[in-house]
Structures are given as C-alpha cells and as structure tokens.
CSV table of C-alpha atoms and ligand atoms in Angstrom, one decimal:
chain,number,residue,atom,x,y,z
A,1,MET,CA,-72.3,-90.0,16.0
A,2,HIS,CA,-71.3,-88.2,12.8
A,3,GLY,CA,-71.7,-89.4,9.4
A,4,HIS,CA,-68.2,-90.5,8.4
A,5,GLY,CA,-68.9,-94.2,9.1
A,6,MET,CA,-71.9,-94.2,6.7
A,7,GLU,CA,-70.1,-92.9,3.7
A,8,GLY,CA,-68.6,-96.1,2.6
A,9,CYS,CA,-64.9,-96.8,2.2
A,10,PRO,CA,-62.9,-93.7,2.9
A,11,GLY,CA,-60.3,-94.9,0.4
A,12,SER,CA,-62.8,-94.8,-2.4
A,13,ARG,CA,-64.7,-91.7,-1.3
A,14,MET,CA,-64.9,-89.0,-4.0
A,15,GLN,CA,-63.0,-85.8,-3.4
A,16,ASP,CA,-62.5,-82.9,-5.7
A,17,PHE,CA,-59.3,-80.8,-5.4
A,18,ARG,CA,-59.8,-78.7,-8.5
A,19,ASP,CA,-60.8,-75.4,-6.8
A,20,ASN,CA,-58.4,-75.4,-3.9
A,21,LYS,CA,-55.4,-76.3,-5.9
A,22,GLU,CA,-53.2,-73.7,-7.5
A,23,THR,CA,-50.3,-75.1,-9.6
A,24,LYS,CA,-47.1,-74.7,-7.6
A,25,GLY,CA,-43.5,-75.2,-8.6
A,26,ASP,CA,-41.5,-74.5,-11.7
A,27,GLU,CA,-43.0,-75.7,-14.9
A,28,SER,CA,-40.1,-74.9,-17.1
A,29,GLY,CA,-37.7,-77.5,-18.6
A,30,LYS,CA,-38.2,-81.1,-19.4
A,31,ARG,CA,-37.6,-83.8,-16.9
A,32,ALA,CA,-36.2,-87.2,-17.9
A,33,SER,CA,-37.7,-90.3,-16.4
A,34,GLU,CA,-35.8,-91.8,-13.5
A,35,LEU,CA,-37.2,-95.3,-14.3
A,36,ARG,CA,-34.4,-97.7,-15.0
A,37,GLN,CA,-36.1,-101.1,-15.4
A,38,TRP,CA,-39.1,-103.0,-16.8
A,39,PRO,CA,-41.4,-104.6,-15.7
A,40,ILE,CA,-42.4,-102.9,-12.5
A,41,GLN,CA,-45.5,-104.7,-11.3
A,42,LEU,CA,-44.8,-106.9,-8.3
A,43,HIS,CA,-46.3,-110.0,-9.9
A,44,LEU,CA,-44.3,-109.5,-13.0
A,45,VAL,CA,-40.9,-108.6,-11.6
A,46,SER,CA,-38.2,-111.2,-10.8
A,47,PRO,CA,-36.1,-110.7,-7.7
A,48,MET,CA,-33.3,-112.2,-9.8
A,49,ALA,CA,-33.3,-109.2,-12.2
A,50,PRO,CA,-29.9,-107.5,-12.2
A,51,TYR,CA,-31.4,-104.1,-11.3
A,52,TYR,CA,-32.5,-105.4,-7.9
A,53,GLN,CA,-29.2,-106.8,-6.8
A,54,LYS,CA,-28.0,-104.8,-3.7
A,55,ALA,CA,-30.3,-102.0,-4.7
A,56,ASP,CA,-32.3,-99.5,-2.7
A,57,VAL,CA,-35.8,-100.7,-3.6
A,58,LEU,CA,-39.0,-98.6,-3.6
A,59,LEU,CA,-42.2,-100.6,-3.2
A,60,SER,CA,-44.9,-98.2,-4.2
A,61,ALA,CA,-48.7,-98.4,-4.1
A,62,ASP,CA,-50.0,-97.8,-7.6
A,63,CYS,CA,-51.7,-94.5,-6.9
A,64,VAL,CA,-48.6,-92.9,-5.4
A,65,ALA,CA,-46.9,-92.0,-8.6
A,66,TYR,CA,-50.0,-90.1,-9.8
A,67,THR,CA,-50.3,-88.2,-6.6
A,68,VAL,CA,-46.7,-87.0,-5.9
A,69,GLY,CA,-45.7,-84.3,-8.3
A,70,ASP,CA,-42.0,-84.9,-8.2
A,71,PHE,CA,-42.2,-88.7,-7.7
A,72,HIS,CA,-39.4,-89.4,-10.2
A,73,ARG,CA,-37.0,-86.8,-9.0
A,74,ASP,CA,-37.6,-87.1,-5.2
A,75,TYR,CA,-38.4,-90.8,-4.7
A,76,LEU,CA,-37.7,-93.0,-7.7
A,77,LYS,CA,-34.2,-91.5,-8.5
A,78,GLY,CA,-31.5,-94.0,-7.7
A,79,LYS,CA,-33.9,-96.7,-6.7
A,80,SER,CA,-35.3,-99.9,-8.3
A,81,ILE,CA,-39.0,-100.1,-8.1
A,82,ALA,CA,-41.9,-102.6,-7.7
A,83,ILE,CA,-45.6,-101.5,-7.6
A,84,ALA,CA,-48.7,-103.1,-6.2
A,85,CYS,CA,-52.2,-102.3,-5.0
A,86,PRO,CA,-52.9,-103.9,-1.7
A,87,LYS,CA,-56.6,-103.4,-2.2
A,88,LEU,CA,-57.3,-104.7,-5.6
A,89,ASP,CA,-54.5,-107.1,-6.6
A,90,GLU,CA,-55.1,-110.8,-6.7
A,91,GLY,CA,-52.8,-113.5,-5.4
A,92,GLN,CA,-51.1,-111.3,-2.8
A,93,GLU,CA,-49.7,-114.3,-0.9
A,94,VAL,CA,-46.9,-114.2,-3.4
A,95,TYR,CA,-46.0,-110.6,-2.5
A,96,ALA,CA,-44.5,-111.4,0.9
A,97,GLU,CA,-42.5,-114.2,-0.6
A,98,LYS,CA,-41.2,-111.9,-3.4
A,99,ILE,CA,-40.1,-109.4,-0.8
A,100,GLN,CA,-38.4,-112.0,1.2
A,101,SER,CA,-36.6,-113.1,-1.9
A,102,LEU,CA,-35.6,-109.5,-2.7
A,103,ILE,CA,-34.0,-109.3,0.8
A,104,ASP,CA,-32.4,-112.8,0.9
A,105,ASP,CA,-31.5,-113.5,-2.7
A,106,ALA,CA,-31.2,-110.0,-4.3
A,107,LYS,CA,-29.6,-108.8,-1.0
A,108,ILE,CA,-31.3,-105.4,-1.5
A,109,ASN,CA,-29.8,-102.6,0.6
A,110,THR,CA,-33.0,-101.0,1.8
A,111,LEU,CA,-36.7,-101.1,1.2
A,112,THR,CA,-38.9,-98.0,1.1
A,113,VAL,CA,-42.6,-98.5,1.1
A,114,MET,CA,-44.7,-95.6,-0.3
A,115,THR,CA,-48.4,-95.7,0.4
A,116,MET,CA,-51.4,-93.4,0.3
A,117,GLN,CA,-53.0,-92.2,3.5
A,118,VAL,CA,-56.2,-94.2,2.9
A,119,PRO,CA,-56.5,-97.1,5.4
A,120,CYS,CA,-56.5,-100.0,2.9
A,121,CYS,CA,-53.1,-98.9,1.6
A,122,ALA,CA,-51.5,-99.7,4.9
A,123,GLY,CA,-51.8,-103.3,3.9
A,124,LEU,CA,-48.8,-102.9,1.6
A,125,VAL,CA,-46.6,-101.9,4.6
A,126,ALA,CA,-47.9,-105.0,6.5
A,127,THR,CA,-47.0,-107.2,3.5
A,128,ALA,CA,-43.5,-105.7,3.3
A,129,GLN,CA,-43.0,-106.3,7.1
A,130,ALA,CA,-44.3,-109.8,6.7
A,131,GLY,CA,-41.8,-110.5,3.9
A,132,ALA,CA,-39.0,-108.8,5.9
A,133,SER,CA,-39.7,-110.9,9.0
A,134,GLN,CA,-39.6,-114.1,7.0
A,135,ALA,CA,-36.2,-113.1,5.6
A,136,LYS,CA,-32.9,-114.3,7.1
A,137,ARG,CA,-31.2,-111.0,6.4
A,138,LYS,CA,-32.3,-107.9,8.2
A,139,ILE,CA,-32.4,-104.6,6.3
A,140,PRO,CA,-33.7,-101.1,7.1
A,141,LEU,CA,-37.4,-100.6,6.1
A,142,LYS,CA,-38.9,-97.2,5.7
A,143,SER,CA,-42.5,-96.2,5.3
A,144,ILE,CA,-43.6,-93.0,3.6
A,145,VAL,CA,-47.3,-92.1,3.6
A,146,VAL,CA,-48.6,-89.6,1.1
A,147,SER,CA,-51.8,-87.5,1.3
A,148,LEU,CA,-54.4,-87.5,-1.5
A,149,GLN,CA,-53.0,-84.2,-2.6
A,150,GLY,CA,-49.4,-85.5,-2.9
A,151,ASP,CA,-47.9,-84.2,0.4
A,152,VAL,CA,-45.7,-86.4,2.4
A,153,LEU,CA,-47.5,-87.0,5.7
A,154,SER,CA,-44.9,-89.1,7.4
A,155,GLU,CA,-41.6,-90.6,6.6
A,156,GLU,CA,-40.1,-93.0,9.2
A,157,TRP,CA,-38.0,-96.1,9.6
A,158,VAL,CA,-40.2,-98.9,10.8
A,159,SER,CA,-37.4,-101.5,11.3
B,1,MET,CA,-20.4,-61.5,12.0
B,2,GLU,CA,-19.7,-64.0,9.2
B,3,GLU,CA,-16.0,-64.1,10.3
B,4,PHE,CA,-17.2,-64.6,13.9
B,5,LEU,CA,-19.4,-67.5,12.9
B,6,ASN,CA,-16.2,-69.2,11.7
B,7,LYS,CA,-14.4,-69.0,15.0
B,8,ASN,CA,-14.3,-71.9,17.5
B,9,ILE,CA,-16.6,-71.8,20.5
B,10,LYS,CA,-13.8,-71.9,23.1
B,11,TYR,CA,-12.3,-68.7,21.7
B,12,ILE,CA,-15.7,-67.1,21.5
B,13,ILE,CA,-16.7,-67.9,25.1
B,14,ALA,CA,-13.3,-66.8,26.4
B,15,GLN,CA,-13.7,-63.4,24.7
B,16,TYR,CA,-17.4,-63.0,25.3
B,17,PRO,CA,-18.6,-65.1,28.4
B,18,GLU,CA,-22.0,-63.6,27.8
B,19,VAL,CA,-22.3,-65.6,24.6
B,20,GLY,CA,-21.9,-68.8,26.6
B,21,LYS,CA,-24.8,-67.7,28.8
B,22,ILE,CA,-27.0,-67.0,25.7
B,23,LEU,CA,-26.2,-70.5,24.3
B,24,GLU,CA,-27.1,-72.1,27.7
B,25,ARG,CA,-30.4,-70.4,27.6
B,26,TYR,CA,-31.0,-72.0,24.2
B,27,ASN,CA,-30.1,-75.4,25.7
B,28,ILE,CA,-26.9,-75.5,23.8
B,29,GLY,CA,-24.5,-77.0,26.3
B,30,CYS,CA,-21.2,-76.1,24.6
B,31,THR,CA,-19.9,-74.0,27.5
B,32,THR,CA,-19.1,-77.2,29.4
B,33,CYS,CA,-17.3,-78.9,26.5
B,34,SER,CA,-13.8,-79.9,27.4
B,35,VAL,CA,-12.5,-79.4,23.8
B,36,GLY,CA,-14.4,-76.5,22.4
B,37,SER,CA,-13.0,-76.7,18.9
B,38,CYS,CA,-16.4,-76.6,17.1
B,39,LEU,CA,-17.1,-73.5,15.0
B,40,LEU,CA,-20.0,-71.4,16.0
B,41,LYS,CA,-21.7,-71.8,12.7
B,42,ASP,CA,-21.5,-75.6,12.9
B,43,ILE,CA,-22.9,-75.5,16.5
B,44,ILE,CA,-25.9,-73.6,15.3
B,45,GLU,CA,-26.4,-75.9,12.3
B,46,ILE,CA,-26.0,-79.1,14.4
B,47,HIS,CA,-28.7,-78.1,16.9
B,48,ASN,CA,-31.5,-78.1,14.4
B,49,LEU,CA,-33.1,-74.9,15.6
B,50,SER,CA,-36.2,-73.7,13.9
B,51,PRO,CA,-35.5,-70.7,11.5
B,52,GLU,CA,-37.2,-68.3,13.9
B,53,VAL,CA,-35.2,-69.5,16.9
B,54,GLU,CA,-32.0,-69.5,14.9
B,55,ALA,CA,-32.5,-65.9,13.8
B,56,GLU,CA,-33.3,-64.8,17.4
B,57,LEU,CA,-30.2,-66.5,18.7
B,58,LEU,CA,-27.9,-64.9,16.1
B,59,TYR,CA,-29.5,-61.6,16.9
B,60,GLU,CA,-28.7,-61.9,20.6
B,61,ILE,CA,-25.1,-63.0,20.0
B,62,GLU,CA,-24.5,-60.3,17.5
B,63,ARG,CA,-25.6,-57.6,20.0
B,64,VAL,CA,-23.2,-58.9,22.5
B,65,VAL,CA,-20.3,-59.1,20.1
B,66,PHE,CA,-20.8,-55.8,18.5
B,67,PRO,CA,-22.1,-53.5,21.3
B,68,GLY,CA,-23.1,-50.1,20.1
B,69,LYS,CA,-23.6,-51.3,16.5
B,70,GLU,CA,-27.2,-51.3,15.2
B,71,VAL,CA,-28.0,-54.9,14.7
B,72,LYS,CA,-30.8,-56.1,12.5
B,73,LYS,CA,-32.4,-59.5,12.7
B,74,ARG,CA,-31.5,-61.8,9.8
B,75,PRO,CA,-34.0,-63.0,7.4
B,76,LEU,CA,-35.2,-66.5,8.2
B,77,ARG,CA,-33.0,-69.2,6.6
B,78,GLN,CA,-35.2,-71.6,4.7
B,79,ARG,CA,-34.2,-75.1,5.2
B,80,ALA,CA,-35.8,-78.4,6.3
B,81,VAL,CA,-36.1,-78.6,10.0
B,82,ARG,CA,-37.0,-81.9,11.6
B,83,PRO,CA,-39.8,-81.6,14.1
B,84,GLN,CA,-38.6,-81.4,17.7
B,85,GLY,CA,-39.8,-83.8,20.3
B,86,GLU,CA,-39.1,-87.5,20.5
B,87,ILE,CA,-36.1,-88.3,18.4
B,88,LYS,CA,-36.5,-91.0,15.8
B,89,TYR,CA,-33.3,-92.7,14.7
B,90,SER,CA,-32.5,-94.7,11.6
B,91,PRO,CA,-32.0,-98.4,12.3
B,92,PRO,CA,-28.2,-98.4,12.4
B,93,ILE,CA,-28.1,-95.3,14.6
B,94,LYS,CA,-30.8,-96.8,16.8
B,95,LYS,CA,-28.5,-99.7,17.3
B,96,LEU,CA,-25.9,-97.4,18.8
B,97,VAL,CA,-28.5,-95.7,21.0
B,98,ASP,CA,-29.7,-99.0,22.3
B,99,GLU,CA,-26.1,-100.0,23.2
B,100,HIS,CA,-25.9,-96.7,25.2
B,101,VAL,CA,-28.9,-98.0,27.3
B,102,LEU,CA,-26.8,-100.8,28.8
B,103,ILE,CA,-23.8,-98.5,29.2
B,104,LYS,CA,-26.0,-96.0,31.0
B,105,ARG,CA,-27.3,-98.8,33.3
B,106,PHE,CA,-23.6,-99.6,34.1
B,107,ILE,CA,-22.8,-95.9,34.7
B,108,ALA,CA,-25.6,-95.6,37.2
B,109,LEU,CA,-23.9,-98.3,39.3
B,110,ILE,CA,-20.6,-96.4,39.6
B,111,GLU,CA,-21.7,-94.1,42.5
B,112,PRO,CA,-22.9,-97.0,44.7
B,113,LEU,CA,-19.9,-99.0,43.7
B,114,CYS,CA,-17.6,-96.2,44.8
B,115,ALA,CA,-19.5,-95.9,48.0
B,116,LEU,CA,-19.0,-99.7,48.6
B,117,VAL,CA,-15.3,-99.5,47.8
B,118,ASP,CA,-14.9,-96.5,50.1
B,119,SER,CA,-16.6,-98.2,53.0
B,120,SER,CA,-15.0,-101.6,52.7
B,121,LYS,CA,-11.9,-102.4,54.8
B,122,GLU,CA,-10.8,-104.8,52.1
B,123,PRO,CA,-12.5,-103.7,48.9
B,124,ASP,CA,-13.3,-106.3,46.2
B,125,PHE,CA,-10.8,-105.2,43.6
B,126,GLY,CA,-11.7,-108.2,41.6
B,127,LEU,CA,-15.2,-106.7,41.0
B,128,ILE,CA,-13.5,-103.5,39.9
B,129,LEU,CA,-11.5,-105.4,37.3
B,130,ASP,CA,-14.7,-107.1,36.1
B,131,CYS,CA,-16.2,-103.7,35.6
B,132,VAL,CA,-13.0,-102.7,33.7
B,133,ASP,CA,-13.7,-105.8,31.5
B,134,PHE,CA,-17.2,-104.4,30.7
B,135,ILE,CA,-15.9,-101.0,29.9
B,136,ARG,CA,-13.1,-102.3,27.7
B,137,ASN,CA,-15.0,-105.0,25.9
B,138,TYR,CA,-18.6,-103.8,25.7
B,139,ALA,CA,-18.4,-100.0,25.9
B,140,ASP,CA,-15.1,-99.6,24.1
B,141,LYS,CA,-14.4,-102.6,21.8
B,142,TYR,CA,-18.0,-103.4,20.9
B,143,HIS,CA,-19.6,-100.0,20.9
B,144,HIS,CA,-16.9,-97.3,20.4
B,145,LEU,CA,-15.2,-99.3,17.7
B,146,LYS,CA,-18.4,-99.3,15.6
B,147,GLU,CA,-18.3,-95.5,16.0
B,148,GLU,CA,-14.6,-95.1,15.3
B,149,ASP,CA,-14.1,-97.7,12.6
B,150,VAL,CA,-17.4,-97.2,10.7
B,151,LEU,CA,-19.5,-94.3,11.6
B,152,PHE,CA,-17.0,-91.5,12.3
B,153,LYS,CA,-14.9,-92.6,9.3
B,154,ARG,CA,-17.9,-92.2,7.1
B,155,ILE,CA,-18.9,-88.8,8.5
B,156,GLY,CA,-15.3,-87.5,8.5
B,157,GLU,CA,-12.7,-87.8,11.2
B,158,ASP,CA,-11.4,-84.3,10.6
B,159,LEU,CA,-14.7,-82.6,11.5
B,160,ASP,CA,-14.5,-80.8,14.8
B,161,ILE,CA,-17.5,-82.4,16.4
B,162,ILE,CA,-16.0,-85.9,15.6
B,163,LYS,CA,-12.6,-84.9,17.0
B,164,VAL,CA,-14.4,-83.9,20.2
B,165,MET,CA,-16.0,-87.4,20.4
B,166,LEU,CA,-12.7,-89.2,19.6
B,167,GLU,CA,-11.0,-87.1,22.3
B,168,ASP,CA,-13.7,-88.2,24.8
B,169,HIS,CA,-13.0,-91.9,23.9
B,170,THR,CA,-9.3,-91.4,24.5
B,171,THR,CA,-9.9,-89.7,27.8
B,172,GLY,CA,-12.2,-92.6,28.8
B,173,ARG,CA,-9.4,-95.1,28.0
B,174,ASN,CA,-7.0,-93.1,30.1
B,175,HIS,CA,-9.4,-93.3,33.1
B,176,VAL,CA,-9.6,-97.1,32.6
B,177,LYS,CA,-5.8,-97.4,32.7
B,178,GLN,CA,-5.8,-95.5,35.9
B,179,ILE,CA,-8.5,-97.6,37.4
B,180,ILE,CA,-6.5,-100.7,36.6
B,181,GLU,CA,-3.3,-99.2,38.1
B,182,GLY,CA,-5.3,-98.2,41.2
B,183,ALA,CA,-6.8,-101.6,41.6
B,184,ARG,CA,-3.4,-103.3,41.3
B,185,ALA,CA,-2.0,-101.0,43.9
B,186,LYS,CA,-5.1,-101.6,46.0
B,187,ASP,CA,-5.5,-97.9,46.3
B,188,LYS,CA,-9.1,-97.0,47.0
B,189,ALA,CA,-8.9,-93.3,46.4
B,190,TRP,CA,-7.1,-93.8,43.1
B,191,VAL,CA,-9.8,-96.2,41.8
B,192,ILE,CA,-12.7,-94.0,43.0
B,193,GLU,CA,-11.2,-90.9,41.5
B,194,HIS,CA,-11.1,-92.4,38.0
B,195,LEU,CA,-14.3,-94.4,38.2
B,196,LYS,CA,-16.0,-91.1,38.9
B,197,GLY,CA,-14.1,-89.4,36.2
B,198,TYR,CA,-15.2,-92.1,33.7
B,199,LYS,CA,-18.8,-91.7,34.9
B,200,GLU,CA,-18.8,-87.9,34.4
B,201,LEU,CA,-17.2,-88.2,31.0
B,202,LEU,CA,-19.4,-90.9,29.6
B,203,THR,CA,-22.6,-89.4,30.9
B,204,GLN,CA,-21.9,-86.2,29.0
B,205,HIS,CA,-20.5,-88.0,26.0
B,206,ILE,CA,-23.6,-90.3,25.6
B,207,LYS,CA,-25.9,-87.3,26.0
B,208,LYS,CA,-24.1,-85.4,23.3
B,209,GLU,CA,-24.3,-88.4,21.0
B,210,ASP,CA,-27.9,-89.3,21.6
B,211,GLU,CA,-29.3,-85.7,21.5
B,212,ILE,CA,-27.0,-83.8,19.2
B,213,LEU,CA,-24.5,-85.8,17.1
B,214,TYR,CA,-26.7,-88.8,16.1
B,215,PRO,CA,-29.8,-86.8,15.1
B,216,TRP,CA,-27.5,-84.5,13.1
B,217,ILE,CA,-25.8,-87.5,11.4
B,218,ASP,CA,-29.2,-89.0,10.7
B,219,ARG,CA,-30.4,-85.8,9.0
B,220,GLY,CA,-27.5,-86.1,6.6
B,221,LEU,CA,-27.8,-89.8,5.7
B,222,SER,CA,-29.4,-90.9,2.5
B,223,THR,CA,-31.6,-94.0,2.4
B,224,SER,CA,-28.7,-95.8,0.7
B,225,ASP,CA,-26.2,-94.7,3.4
B,226,VAL,CA,-28.5,-96.0,6.1
B,227,GLY,CA,-28.6,-99.5,4.4
B,228,LYS,CA,-24.8,-99.5,4.0
B,229,LEU,CA,-24.2,-98.5,7.5
B,230,TYR,CA,-26.6,-101.2,8.7
B,231,VAL,CA,-24.6,-103.8,6.8
B,232,GLU,CA,-21.3,-102.6,8.2
B,233,PHE,CA,-22.5,-102.6,11.8
B,234,SER,CA,-24.0,-106.1,11.3
B,235,GLU,CA,-20.7,-107.4,9.9
B,236,LYS,CA,-18.8,-105.9,12.9
B,237,ASP,CA,-21.2,-107.6,15.3
B,238,ALA,CA,-21.1,-110.9,13.5
B,239,SER,CA,-17.4,-111.1,14.2
B,240,LEU,CA,-18.1,-111.4,18.0
B,241,PRO,CA,-19.3,-114.6,19.8
B,242,ASP,CA,-23.0,-115.2,19.7
B,243,ASP,CA,-23.5,-114.8,23.5
B,244,PHE,CA,-21.6,-111.5,23.6
B,245,GLN,CA,-24.6,-109.2,24.2
B,246,LYS,CA,-26.1,-111.5,26.7
B,247,ARG,CA,-22.9,-112.0,28.6
B,248,TYR,CA,-22.6,-108.3,29.3
B,249,GLN,CA,-26.3,-107.8,30.0
B,250,ASP,CA,-26.0,-110.6,32.6
B,251,PHE,CA,-23.0,-108.9,34.0
B,252,VAL,CA,-24.7,-105.6,34.5
B,253,LYS,CA,-27.7,-107.3,36.0
B,254,GLN,CA,-25.4,-109.2,38.4
B,255,VAL,CA,-23.7,-106.1,39.6
B,256,GLU,CA,-27.1,-104.4,40.0
B,257,ASP,CA,-28.2,-107.3,42.2
B,258,THR,CA,-25.0,-107.3,44.3
B,259,LEU,CA,-25.2,-103.6,45.0
B,260,ASN,CA,-28.9,-103.7,45.7
B,261,LYS,CA,-28.3,-106.4,48.3
B,262,ARG,CA,-25.8,-104.3,50.1
B,263,ARG,CA,-28.0,-101.2,50.4
C,1,FE2,FE1,-18.8,-92.3,21.5
C,2,FE2,FE1,-21.5,-93.9,21.8
C-alpha cells in the first residue's frame, strides 16, 4: 500500500505550483467583469430574481473562479451565477430546493455545474442533480470539472 | 487546391475516382452518397479529423489531383478536436439518437418480414400496413418532423449536408407510398422491393446522422442553444398523446414476437 490514504483529505492537501508554472496567455489589455448580478452566494440569491428568469445558470464551487484564468470570459459570460462550497457551507438542505425552484419557477434554460477535481467537490453536482430530479421541468445539466491548475478536465452533459 | 476544396464531392469523385478510394480509407463514406452535393472542405470539417490526419488526407488528395506537381504537406490547422471514441451527445441530440434505436429495431425486422411475405401464399398485407403506420407516425411524424421543423431549420436548411438529409426523408416517403400501393394491389414483389429500399436508405441515413451529422451539430451548439433545442423538442413531444412512445414500442415488440415464432 502506498501512502496516499494516510495524507488526510486530498481536497485539502497542500500543493505548490510556483515552480512549474510559467505565465501563459496574453497579459495586455483590461478585461471587464462579466458578472451581471448581486448577490451570488446560493444562500443569498433568490430564484425569483429577474436575472435568473429563463437564464443559462452557472453553479460554481467557490474555488473555481480563483483557479480558472479566464473564468469570466470563458464560463461566466452570458450566464447568471450562483456559488457554493459543498464541503464547508452550512444548511445545504436548502440548496437542492433552490435549484428545484430555479428550474420550476425561474424556468432556467440550462444549468452548468463547475467543480474542482477534489472528491468533496463532486457533492455540488450531486446536489444539482437532486434538485433537478425533484423539479417538474426537465432541463439539460452540464458538469465541468477543473484541475487545481485551472485546466478543464472534463466537460459533459449529465442529463 | 483551395478552389478544389470548394467543389462538391460528386464532381470530384467523377473526375478523380482515386480520391473516393482515399476518402474510403479514411472512413469517410461519401462515395456511396446518393446526392453528393457537399463540398470537399465541408466534408473534411464535418468528420472531425485530428490536425495530423487532416493534413495527411489533404496531402494524399492533392497528389492525386495535381500529378507531377511538387506537393508539400500543409501546416497543421490548430483547432479544437473532440476526442474520438464513444460519442457523447447533448441531451436534445441524445433524444433523437434514442429514437433511432427503436427505428433501427424496426428496420432489423424488414428482412424477415420480406421473407415471410415472399413465402406466403396469401401474405398478411394488413401487417404491412401496420408497419407503414409505424414508419409514418413514429419514424416520420414523430422523429423526422423534430429534425425538419426544429433542428434542421436551426442549423440551416440551405446547407448541403442538411439538403442531403432532407432528400433522404423525401426518398423514404416515396418508398412508403409505393409500399402502400403495392399492398393495395396485393403485389408481393412491389411491396418487397420498396420495403428493402426503405431499409437500405434508413440504415445509411441513421448512420450518417448518428456518426457524422449529430456530432458535428453538437460541436457547434452553445450551452444556451442546447437548452432552447431541448425545450422545443419537449414542446413537440408534448403535443402527442401520452401513450405515443409506448404504443410504438409495443408494436415493434409485437412484430418481433410474431416473426420469431415463424422462424
Ligand atoms: Fe433524418
Ligand atoms: Fe434521424
């Protein structure tokens, strides 16, 4: 047996990318924020808010936006957002209900869930699926998983 | 060569049969297409080849078309290529692929059905007309109309690849008309000829859609498009009776059982 199991939670394990990371991409120009709403935290948002009606919604784990370099341009643009942490947030029973309400009441067009590759983050996809299965309407649900270095590891429709 | 890329495949294969053989080697089945109006450049685009394979293919074609000319391999075209292997469809496209599954189960029954008709002194033309009902209502009305009224309209009916698909649908409808005429005239050979024609046509047609057209459409759909398409398909389906799906699933099962018993 090798040591992985003994190092504690892989989602919290310390990793240092400083040395093996060269800055890629074009640094010129100033980019505008693609955020078009407030609040954004899943506990704080209301599915009745106008920016959710018939929208393409992005449900993002908190850490994702810090990880993906072009989060605004490539993933947030054109979408309304809600953020949550499936590991640390309290009162997550409400989350599935809110997602159900986004689908049934706000009649959102699609739901894209972005999570980190760490195992505990998959809980957010499960919550989204639970909310979607309680909903009367059916909508396409996509899961995007991001590596700790900000690369997209998988992007697929889960229902 | 750029001019050549903008020519349709029928013209190209007529002029240079060797190009057809090259395409076949790359698993591009355009040589058997009945219409052949797609442009070479679109065909290459739609097949989602890796940049290396694409450059190799163009190199081979260019050598055939311009013999004697010194041909250099093109630089690799940088673009997003979806991984090959199992095809993953978006939910609305998956719905169409799932409908193909029942249609393919029905198509698999056409050979034994023709054998039965052929060997019967008094063939059951009522059964043939029930099959026509499946083709007309499930394969055509339910499935093809989602393609024609929603999907193809969205993609663009004037695109060559879509024109080819629409022409297949029309050819299918003509076979059905002939099957009905044949059944009314109680003419076995007439019915068999067009049942088999329908089978050949739809087998190729579904293969083209599942393996080439749909993955290509999916690559071009935004997340928002996927949601809108899903809603439009659901609305179309909601206009049908609740037991519609089940009724035709039961029908195919029943014909399967009937034919199995006779074997
Ligand atoms: Fe079709
Ligand atoms: Fe089809």
